[in-house]
Amino acid sequence: MDITFFLNRGMDAPLYLQLYQYFKENIHKGRIQKGMKLPSKRHLASQLSISQTTVERAYEQLAAEGYIVSKPRSGWFADYEESDFPDIPTACTGSIHPEPIENKQLIDFYYGNVDSARFPFSSWRKCMVNVLDRFGPELFHPGHVLGELELRTLITEHLYHSRSVRCLPEQVIIGAGNPVLMQILCKMFAPGSSIGFEDPGYPRTRKIFELNSMKVLPIPVDKEGIYIEKLQEDQPSLVYVTPSHQFPLGTVMSMNRRTQLLKWAAENESYIIEDDYEGEFRYSSLPVPSLQGQDLHNSVIYMGTFSKSLLPSLRISYMILPKPLIEKGREITSLYKQTVSCHSQLTLTEFIKCGEWQRHTNKMRKLYQRKRGILLEAIQSELGRNVKIRGENSGLHLMLDVYSAYLEKELIEKAEEHGVNIYPASPFYQTQPPASTIFLGFTGISEELIREGIGKLRAAWGL
């Protein structure tokens, strides 16, 4: 396979990133089909007059995101399912869960991205090789159904120091992303069980509960967190909360509300699902201890992920069960076996032990804080009093209430006409969605494009 591609050596973007974008775009457009062999590193380096290291970094990025796979002694091949990369329409009010829009001509403020160009691929690759050398043929065997013990132990140690979570390795279940762990969790409770769900809240998680025949009860939230009075009225068997950074509002649950919630759960023998999905990224205040760390009655199911601090495509998350659910959790998990490969788990273990994960997380926290500052400055400069910002003190996105004559759908359409993708807030609400509120993610977009994009929004909305 020969390719004709112009590498712009005058651009700020690294050559490997330009090459990665070329292959990714052609895979999405169907020009590189599943099973097609890519040029060898040596051949492509010679053809484009670049180093083999440049080609290798581009291929490793594509492999990490699930686009290609390396076959021993054969080379690199496109390896994806068409259903993984559907044509994605412009986000609108009626969608259940807005997805990033694949259009390279648009400035995309998608809130689910990370800055993957900063991922330390060479360090990750070194850890992968070390694991292969250390374990060899052992990696061919299925791993422990709960996950590799060494990784589960490291997770318990990290969470104790960083989030005040108290648990043992046997309470930890590793899974290929939170949706898989949510599926396992749903099977631990009887069909028709009621669950209180923050309103607004994450629509994909809500849909998983609904598909598992759970009765989802919308529970409103305010600046302190979920309404305890509504929980007392509805009496659900479970309640799902995001207390460290409420999704999508960005508020932090107050200590008083946390105490009330834990007391309610203990008195009613209900369980709290604490989703700490962005626990590493706070910018304006000290971290608040987890609900799990304050729980004295085994009422909290704690969930976390490496998707935000590493790469979403690695698909490594974890769930910590309270002691009364351990036996049931092990029984259900054994039916799924282990959804994350031993090699990936042990590579992450090595990555954590050598300090690379903490270094990378610290670096990304500083980078995202800088991008956040640029975004806030641009909004203040370009949009001023025409918008209200919400949720800017933590996490990887913020919300904008836009004061204009346009409604949500019109705001999105006008933005696209001016070359900017933004996303609706309404899918996150079960009741009373806002009329003109949009989402802006800032982690997967360059600092220059952040400024340019906000300027385009001012022009698009006539502010």
Coordinates of C-alpha atoms in Angstrom, one line a residue:
M1 CA 0.0 0.0 0.0
D2 CA 1.5 3.3 -1.1
I3 CA 0.1 6.6 0.1
T4 CA 0.2 10.1 -1.3
F5 CA 0.2 12.5 1.6
F6 CA 1.8 15.9 2.1
L7 CA 3.4 16.5 5.5
N8 CA 3.5 20.2 6.3
R9 CA 6.8 20.7 8.0
G10 CA 5.9 24.3 8.7
M11 CA 3.0 23.5 10.9
D12 CA 3.2 23.5 14.7
A13 CA 1.6 20.1 14.7
P14 CA 4.2 17.3 15.0
L15 CA 4.7 15.2 11.9
Y16 CA 3.6 12.0 13.7
L17 CA 0.3 13.7 14.6
Q18 CA -0.3 14.8 11.0
L19 CA 0.3 11.2 9.9
Y20 CA -2.0 9.8 12.6
Q21 CA -4.8 12.3 11.5
Y22 CA -4.4 11.2 7.9
F23 CA -4.9 7.5 8.6
K24 CA -7.7 8.2 11.2
E25 CA -9.6 10.3 8.7
N26 CA -9.3 7.8 5.9
I27 CA -10.5 5.0 8.2
H28 CA -13.6 7.0 9.2
K29 CA -14.3 7.7 5.5
G30 CA -14.0 4.0 4.6
R31 CA -11.0 4.6 2.3
I32 CA -8.9 2.3 4.5
Q33 CA -11.0 -0.8 5.1
K34 CA -10.8 -3.4 7.9
G35 CA -8.0 -5.9 7.2
M36 CA -6.1 -3.7 4.8
K37 CA -2.4 -3.8 5.4
L38 CA -0.6 -0.5 6.1
P39 CA 2.8 0.3 4.8
S40 CA 5.7 -0.9 6.9
K41 CA 7.5 1.6 9.1
R42 CA 10.6 1.4 6.9
H43 CA 8.8 1.8 3.6
L44 CA 6.6 4.7 4.8
A45 CA 9.6 6.5 6.4
S46 CA 11.5 6.2 3.1
Q47 CA 8.5 7.3 1.0
L48 CA 7.8 10.4 3.1
S49 CA 11.4 11.2 4.1
I50 CA 10.8 10.9 7.8
S51 CA 12.2 8.8 10.6
Q52 CA 10.8 5.4 11.5
T53 CA 10.3 6.7 15.0
T54 CA 7.8 9.3 13.6
V55 CA 5.9 6.5 11.8
E56 CA 6.0 4.3 14.9
R57 CA 4.5 7.0 17.1
A58 CA 1.6 7.6 14.6
Y59 CA 0.9 3.8 14.5
E60 CA 1.1 3.5 18.3
Q61 CA -1.5 6.3 18.6
L62 CA -3.8 4.6 16.1
A63 CA -3.4 1.2 17.9
A64 CA -4.1 2.7 21.3
E65 CA -7.4 4.1 19.9
G66 CA -8.5 0.8 18.3
Y67 CA -8.0 1.7 14.7
I68 CA -5.1 -0.7 13.8
V69 CA -3.4 -3.8 15.1
S70 CA 0.1 -5.2 14.8
K71 CA 0.4 -8.8 13.7
P72 CA 3.8 -10.5 14.5
R73 CA 6.0 -10.9 11.5
S74 CA 3.2 -9.6 9.2
G75 CA 2.9 -5.9 9.9
W76 CA 0.2 -3.4 10.7
F77 CA -3.5 -3.9 9.7
A78 CA -6.6 -1.8 9.9
D79 CA -8.7 -3.6 12.6
Y80 CA -12.0 -2.1 13.5
E81 CA -15.8 -2.7 13.3
E82 CA -17.8 -0.4 11.1
S83 CA -20.3 0.0 14.0
D84 CA -17.5 1.5 16.1
F85 CA -17.3 4.5 13.8
P86 CA -20.8 5.3 12.6
D87 CA -21.6 8.5 10.6
I88 CA -22.4 10.9 13.5
P89 CA -25.0 13.5 12.8
T90 CA -25.0 17.0 14.2
A91 CA -25.9 16.9 17.9
C92 CA -29.4 18.0 18.6
T93 CA -31.9 18.2 21.4
G94 CA -33.4 14.8 20.8
S95 CA -30.2 12.7 21.0
I96 CA -29.7 10.5 24.1
H97 CA -26.0 11.0 24.3
P98 CA -24.2 13.6 22.1
E99 CA -21.1 12.2 20.4
P100 CA -18.0 14.0 18.9
I101 CA -18.7 15.1 15.4
E102 CA -16.0 13.9 12.9
N103 CA -15.4 17.0 10.7
K104 CA -11.8 18.1 10.5
Q105 CA -12.8 21.5 9.2
L106 CA -14.7 22.4 12.5
I107 CA -13.3 23.5 15.8
D108 CA -14.7 20.8 18.1
F109 CA -15.4 21.5 21.8
Y110 CA -16.4 17.9 22.6
Y111 CA -16.4 17.3 26.3
G112 CA -15.4 13.6 26.3
N113 CA -11.9 14.0 24.8
V114 CA -8.5 14.1 26.4
D115 CA -5.3 15.6 25.0
S116 CA -4.0 12.3 23.6
A117 CA -1.1 13.9 21.8
R118 CA 0.5 14.3 25.3
F119 CA 0.3 10.7 26.2
P120 CA 3.7 9.2 27.0
F121 CA 3.7 6.4 24.4
S122 CA 7.3 5.6 24.7
S123 CA 7.0 5.0 28.5
W124 CA 3.8 3.0 28.0
R125 CA 5.5 0.9 25.3
K126 CA 8.4 0.2 27.6
C127 CA 6.0 -1.0 30.3
M128 CA 4.3 -3.3 27.8
V129 CA 7.7 -4.8 26.7
N130 CA 8.7 -5.3 30.4
V131 CA 5.5 -7.1 31.1
L132 CA 6.0 -9.4 28.1
D133 CA 9.6 -10.2 29.2
R134 CA 8.5 -10.7 32.8
F135 CA 5.4 -12.9 32.3
G136 CA 5.8 -14.4 28.8
P137 CA 3.4 -17.3 28.2
E138 CA 1.6 -16.6 31.4
L139 CA -0.2 -13.8 29.6
F140 CA -1.9 -16.5 27.4
H141 CA -4.0 -17.6 30.3
P142 CA -7.2 -16.0 31.5
G143 CA -6.6 -13.7 34.4
H144 CA -8.5 -13.4 37.7
V145 CA -12.1 -12.6 37.2
L146 CA -11.9 -9.6 39.5
G147 CA -8.7 -8.3 37.9
E148 CA -5.0 -8.7 38.4
L149 CA -4.3 -8.7 42.2
E150 CA -1.2 -6.4 41.9
L151 CA -3.3 -3.8 40.1
R152 CA -6.2 -4.1 42.5
T153 CA -3.7 -3.6 45.4
L154 CA -2.2 -0.5 43.8
I155 CA -5.7 0.9 43.3
T156 CA -6.6 0.5 47.0
E157 CA -3.3 2.1 48.1
H158 CA -3.7 5.1 45.7
L159 CA -7.4 5.7 46.6
Y160 CA -6.7 5.6 50.3
H161 CA -4.1 8.4 50.1
S162 CA -5.8 10.5 47.4
R163 CA -9.6 10.0 48.0
S164 CA -9.7 8.5 51.6
V165 CA -11.3 5.3 50.2
R166 CA -10.9 2.4 52.6
C167 CA -11.1 -1.0 51.0
L168 CA -9.3 -4.3 50.4
P169 CA -8.2 -5.7 47.1
E170 CA -11.0 -8.4 47.2
Q171 CA -13.5 -5.5 47.1
V172 CA -12.1 -4.2 43.8
I173 CA -13.5 -5.3 40.3
I174 CA -11.6 -4.3 37.2
G175 CA -13.7 -3.8 34.0
A176 CA -13.5 -2.5 30.5
G177 CA -15.0 0.9 31.2
N178 CA -17.8 2.0 33.5
P179 CA -20.6 0.8 31.3
V180 CA -19.4 -2.8 31.7
L181 CA -19.1 -2.4 35.4
M182 CA -22.6 -0.9 35.5
Q183 CA -24.0 -3.9 33.7
I184 CA -22.4 -6.2 36.4
L185 CA -23.7 -4.0 39.1
C186 CA -27.3 -4.0 37.8
K187 CA -27.3 -7.9 37.9
M188 CA -26.7 -7.8 41.6
F189 CA -30.1 -6.3 42.2
A190 CA -33.6 -7.6 41.3
P191 CA -35.3 -6.4 38.1
G192 CA -37.6 -3.5 38.8
S193 CA -35.4 -2.2 41.6
S194 CA -35.7 1.6 41.9
I195 CA -32.7 3.9 41.6
G196 CA -32.6 7.6 42.4
F197 CA -30.7 9.4 39.6
E198 CA -29.4 12.9 39.6
D199 CA -31.4 15.3 37.4
P200 CA -29.6 16.5 35.4
G201 CA -27.3 13.5 35.1
Y202 CA -25.2 11.4 32.6
P203 CA -27.7 10.0 30.0
R204 CA -25.6 7.0 29.0
T205 CA -25.5 5.7 32.6
R206 CA -29.2 6.4 33.0
K207 CA -30.0 4.4 29.8
I208 CA -27.9 1.4 31.1
F209 CA -30.1 1.3 34.2
E210 CA -33.3 1.5 32.2
L211 CA -32.2 -1.2 29.8
N212 CA -31.6 -3.4 32.9
S213 CA -35.2 -3.0 33.9
M214 CA -34.5 -0.7 36.8
K215 CA -37.0 2.0 37.7
V216 CA -35.1 5.3 37.3
L217 CA -36.4 8.1 39.5
P218 CA -35.2 11.7 38.7
I219 CA -33.9 13.4 41.8
P220 CA -33.2 17.1 41.5
V221 CA -29.9 18.6 42.5
D222 CA -29.0 22.1 43.8
K223 CA -25.7 23.8 44.5
E224 CA -25.1 21.5 47.6
G225 CA -26.0 18.3 45.8
I226 CA -28.8 15.8 45.5
Y227 CA -32.2 16.6 47.3
I228 CA -32.5 14.4 50.4
E229 CA -36.2 15.3 50.8
K230 CA -37.0 13.8 47.4
L231 CA -35.0 10.6 48.3
Q232 CA -37.0 10.4 51.5
E233 CA -40.2 10.7 49.5
D234 CA -39.4 8.2 46.8
Q235 CA -37.4 5.7 48.9
P236 CA -35.3 4.1 46.1
S237 CA -33.2 1.0 46.7
L238 CA -30.1 2.7 45.2
V239 CA -29.1 6.2 44.4
Y240 CA -26.5 7.3 41.8
V241 CA -24.5 10.4 42.5
T242 CA -21.4 12.3 41.2
P243 CA -20.5 14.2 44.4
S244 CA -16.9 15.3 43.6
H245 CA -17.9 17.0 40.4
Q246 CA -21.6 16.8 39.6
F247 CA -22.2 15.8 36.0
P248 CA -23.0 18.0 34.2
L249 CA -23.4 21.0 36.6
G250 CA -19.9 20.8 38.0
T251 CA -20.9 21.5 41.6
V252 CA -19.3 19.8 44.6
M253 CA -21.6 18.1 47.1
S254 CA -21.4 20.0 50.5
M255 CA -20.2 18.1 53.6
N256 CA -23.6 18.7 55.2
R257 CA -25.4 17.1 52.2
R258 CA -22.9 14.2 52.2
T259 CA -23.7 13.5 55.9
Q260 CA -27.4 13.6 55.2
L261 CA -27.1 11.2 52.3
L262 CA -25.0 8.7 54.2
K263 CA -27.5 8.8 57.1
W264 CA -30.4 8.3 54.7
A265 CA -28.8 5.3 53.1
A266 CA -28.0 3.7 56.5
E267 CA -31.5 4.2 57.8
N268 CA -33.2 2.9 54.7
E269 CA -30.7 0.1 54.0
S270 CA -30.1 1.6 50.5
Y271 CA -26.9 1.7 48.5
I272 CA -25.2 4.8 47.1
I273 CA -23.3 4.5 43.8
E274 CA -20.5 7.1 44.0
D275 CA -19.1 7.8 40.5
D276 CA -15.8 9.6 40.9
Y277 CA -15.2 9.8 37.2
E278 CA -12.9 12.9 37.2
G279 CA -11.5 12.7 40.7
E280 CA -8.0 13.7 39.6
F281 CA -9.0 17.1 38.0
R282 CA -9.7 19.9 40.4
Y283 CA -8.4 23.4 39.9
S284 CA -9.7 25.8 42.5
S285 CA -9.9 24.0 45.9
L286 CA -8.5 21.0 47.8
P287 CA -10.1 17.6 47.0
V288 CA -13.1 16.6 49.1
P289 CA -12.8 13.1 50.6
S290 CA -15.0 10.5 49.0
L291 CA -18.4 9.4 50.3
Q292 CA -17.0 5.9 50.6
G293 CA -14.3 7.1 53.0
Q294 CA -16.9 8.7 55.3
D295 CA -19.3 5.7 55.1
L296 CA -19.5 3.7 58.4
H297 CA -22.3 1.3 57.3
N298 CA -21.1 -0.4 54.1
S299 CA -23.6 1.6 52.0
V300 CA -21.3 3.0 49.2
I301 CA -20.4 1.4 45.9
Y302 CA -17.4 3.4 44.6
M303 CA -16.5 3.7 40.9
G304 CA -13.5 5.2 39.2
T305 CA -11.7 5.1 35.8
F306 CA -8.4 5.6 34.2
S307 CA -10.0 6.9 31.0
K308 CA -9.7 10.6 31.9
S309 CA -6.1 10.5 33.3
L310 CA -4.8 8.2 30.5
L311 CA -6.8 7.4 27.3
P312 CA -10.5 6.5 27.0
S313 CA -9.5 3.8 24.5
L314 CA -7.6 1.9 27.1
R315 CA -11.0 0.9 28.7
I316 CA -9.8 0.3 32.2
S317 CA -12.1 1.2 35.1
Y318 CA -12.8 -0.2 38.6
M319 CA -15.6 -0.7 41.0
I320 CA -15.3 -1.1 44.8
L321 CA -18.0 -3.0 46.5
P322 CA -19.1 -2.7 50.1
K323 CA -18.4 -5.9 52.0
P324 CA -22.1 -7.2 52.0
L325 CA -22.0 -7.3 48.2
I326 CA -18.6 -9.0 47.7
E327 CA -19.9 -12.5 47.4
K328 CA -22.7 -11.6 45.0
G329 CA -20.3 -9.4 43.0
R330 CA -17.8 -12.2 42.6
E331 CA -20.6 -14.6 41.5
I332 CA -21.9 -12.2 38.8
T333 CA -18.4 -11.1 37.7
S334 CA -17.4 -14.7 37.1
L335 CA -20.0 -15.0 34.4
Y336 CA -18.4 -12.2 32.5
K337 CA -14.9 -13.5 33.2
Q338 CA -12.4 -10.6 32.9
T339 CA -13.2 -7.9 30.3
V340 CA -9.7 -6.3 30.4
S341 CA -6.7 -8.3 29.1
C342 CA -4.0 -9.4 31.5
H343 CA -1.4 -7.6 29.4
S344 CA -3.2 -4.3 29.6
Q345 CA -3.8 -4.6 33.4
L346 CA -0.2 -5.5 34.0
T347 CA 1.1 -2.8 31.8
L348 CA -0.9 -0.3 33.8
T349 CA 0.5 -1.8 37.0
E350 CA 4.0 -1.3 35.7
F351 CA 3.1 2.2 34.6
I352 CA 1.9 3.1 38.1
K353 CA 4.7 1.4 39.9
C354 CA 7.4 3.3 38.0
G355 CA 5.7 6.6 38.7
E356 CA 4.7 7.4 35.1
W357 CA 1.0 7.5 35.8
Q358 CA 1.4 10.1 38.6
R359 CA 3.8 12.2 36.6
H360 CA 1.5 12.1 33.6
T361 CA -1.6 13.0 35.7
N362 CA 0.2 15.9 37.3
K363 CA 1.3 17.2 33.9
M364 CA -2.2 16.9 32.4
R365 CA -3.7 18.6 35.4
K366 CA -1.5 21.6 34.8
L367 CA -2.2 21.5 31.1
Y368 CA -5.9 21.4 31.6
Q369 CA -5.8 24.1 34.2
R370 CA -4.0 26.3 31.6
K371 CA -6.5 25.5 28.9
R372 CA -9.4 26.1 31.3
G373 CA -7.9 29.6 32.1
I374 CA -7.6 30.4 28.4
L375 CA -11.2 29.3 27.8
L376 CA -12.5 31.4 30.7
E377 CA -10.5 34.4 29.6
A378 CA -11.8 34.0 26.0
I379 CA -15.4 33.7 27.2
Q380 CA -15.1 36.8 29.4
S381 CA -13.5 38.7 26.6
E382 CA -15.7 37.7 23.7
L383 CA -19.0 36.8 25.3
G384 CA -19.0 38.8 28.5
R385 CA -22.3 39.3 30.2
N386 CA -24.2 37.5 27.4
V387 CA -23.4 34.2 29.0
K388 CA -23.3 32.6 32.5
I389 CA -20.6 30.0 33.2
R390 CA -21.3 26.9 35.3
G391 CA -19.0 24.1 36.6
E392 CA -15.7 25.8 35.8
N393 CA -13.8 24.8 39.0
S394 CA -13.2 21.1 38.2
G395 CA -13.5 18.5 35.5
L396 CA -12.9 18.7 31.8
H397 CA -15.9 20.8 30.6
L398 CA -18.1 23.7 31.5
M399 CA -21.6 24.8 30.7
L400 CA -22.8 28.1 29.2
D401 CA -26.2 29.6 29.7
V402 CA -26.5 31.8 26.6
Y403 CA -28.6 34.9 26.9
S404 CA -29.8 35.4 23.3
A405 CA -32.9 35.1 21.1
Y406 CA -31.7 31.6 20.0
L407 CA -32.7 28.3 21.6
E408 CA -30.4 25.4 22.1
K409 CA -30.7 23.8 18.7
E410 CA -30.4 27.2 16.9
L411 CA -27.3 28.0 19.0
I412 CA -25.7 24.7 17.8
E413 CA -26.7 25.2 14.2
K414 CA -25.4 28.8 14.1
A415 CA -22.1 27.7 15.6
E416 CA -21.7 25.0 13.0
E417 CA -22.3 27.5 10.2
H418 CA -19.3 29.4 11.6
G419 CA -17.1 26.3 11.9
V420 CA -17.6 25.3 15.5
N421 CA -19.0 22.2 17.1
I422 CA -20.7 22.7 20.5
Y423 CA -23.0 20.3 22.3
P424 CA -26.5 20.4 23.9
A425 CA -27.3 20.3 27.6
S426 CA -30.9 19.1 27.3
P427 CA -30.2 15.3 26.9
F428 CA -28.8 15.3 30.5
Y429 CA -32.2 16.4 31.9
Q430 CA -35.1 14.1 32.6
T431 CA -37.4 17.0 33.6
Q432 CA -37.3 20.7 32.7
P433 CA -34.4 20.9 30.3
P434 CA -32.9 24.4 29.9
A435 CA -33.8 26.3 26.7
S436 CA -30.4 27.7 25.7
T437 CA -27.6 26.0 27.6
I438 CA -24.6 24.3 25.8
F439 CA -21.5 22.3 26.7
L440 CA -17.9 23.2 26.0
G441 CA -15.1 20.7 26.5
F442 CA -11.6 22.1 26.5
T443 CA -9.2 19.2 27.0
G444 CA -9.0 17.8 23.4
I445 CA -8.6 21.1 21.7
S446 CA -5.5 23.2 21.2
E447 CA -5.1 26.5 23.1
E448 CA -5.1 28.5 19.8
L449 CA -8.3 26.9 18.6
I450 CA -10.0 27.6 22.0
R451 CA -9.5 31.3 21.4
E452 CA -10.5 31.1 17.8
G453 CA -13.6 29.0 18.5
I454 CA -15.0 31.4 21.2
G455 CA -14.5 34.3 18.8
K456 CA -16.4 32.4 16.2
L457 CA -19.3 31.8 18.7
R458 CA -19.6 35.5 19.3
A459 CA -19.9 36.1 15.6
A460 CA -22.3 33.1 15.1
W461 CA -24.7 34.3 17.8
G462 CA -24.4 38.0 17.1
L463 CA -23.3 38.9 20.6

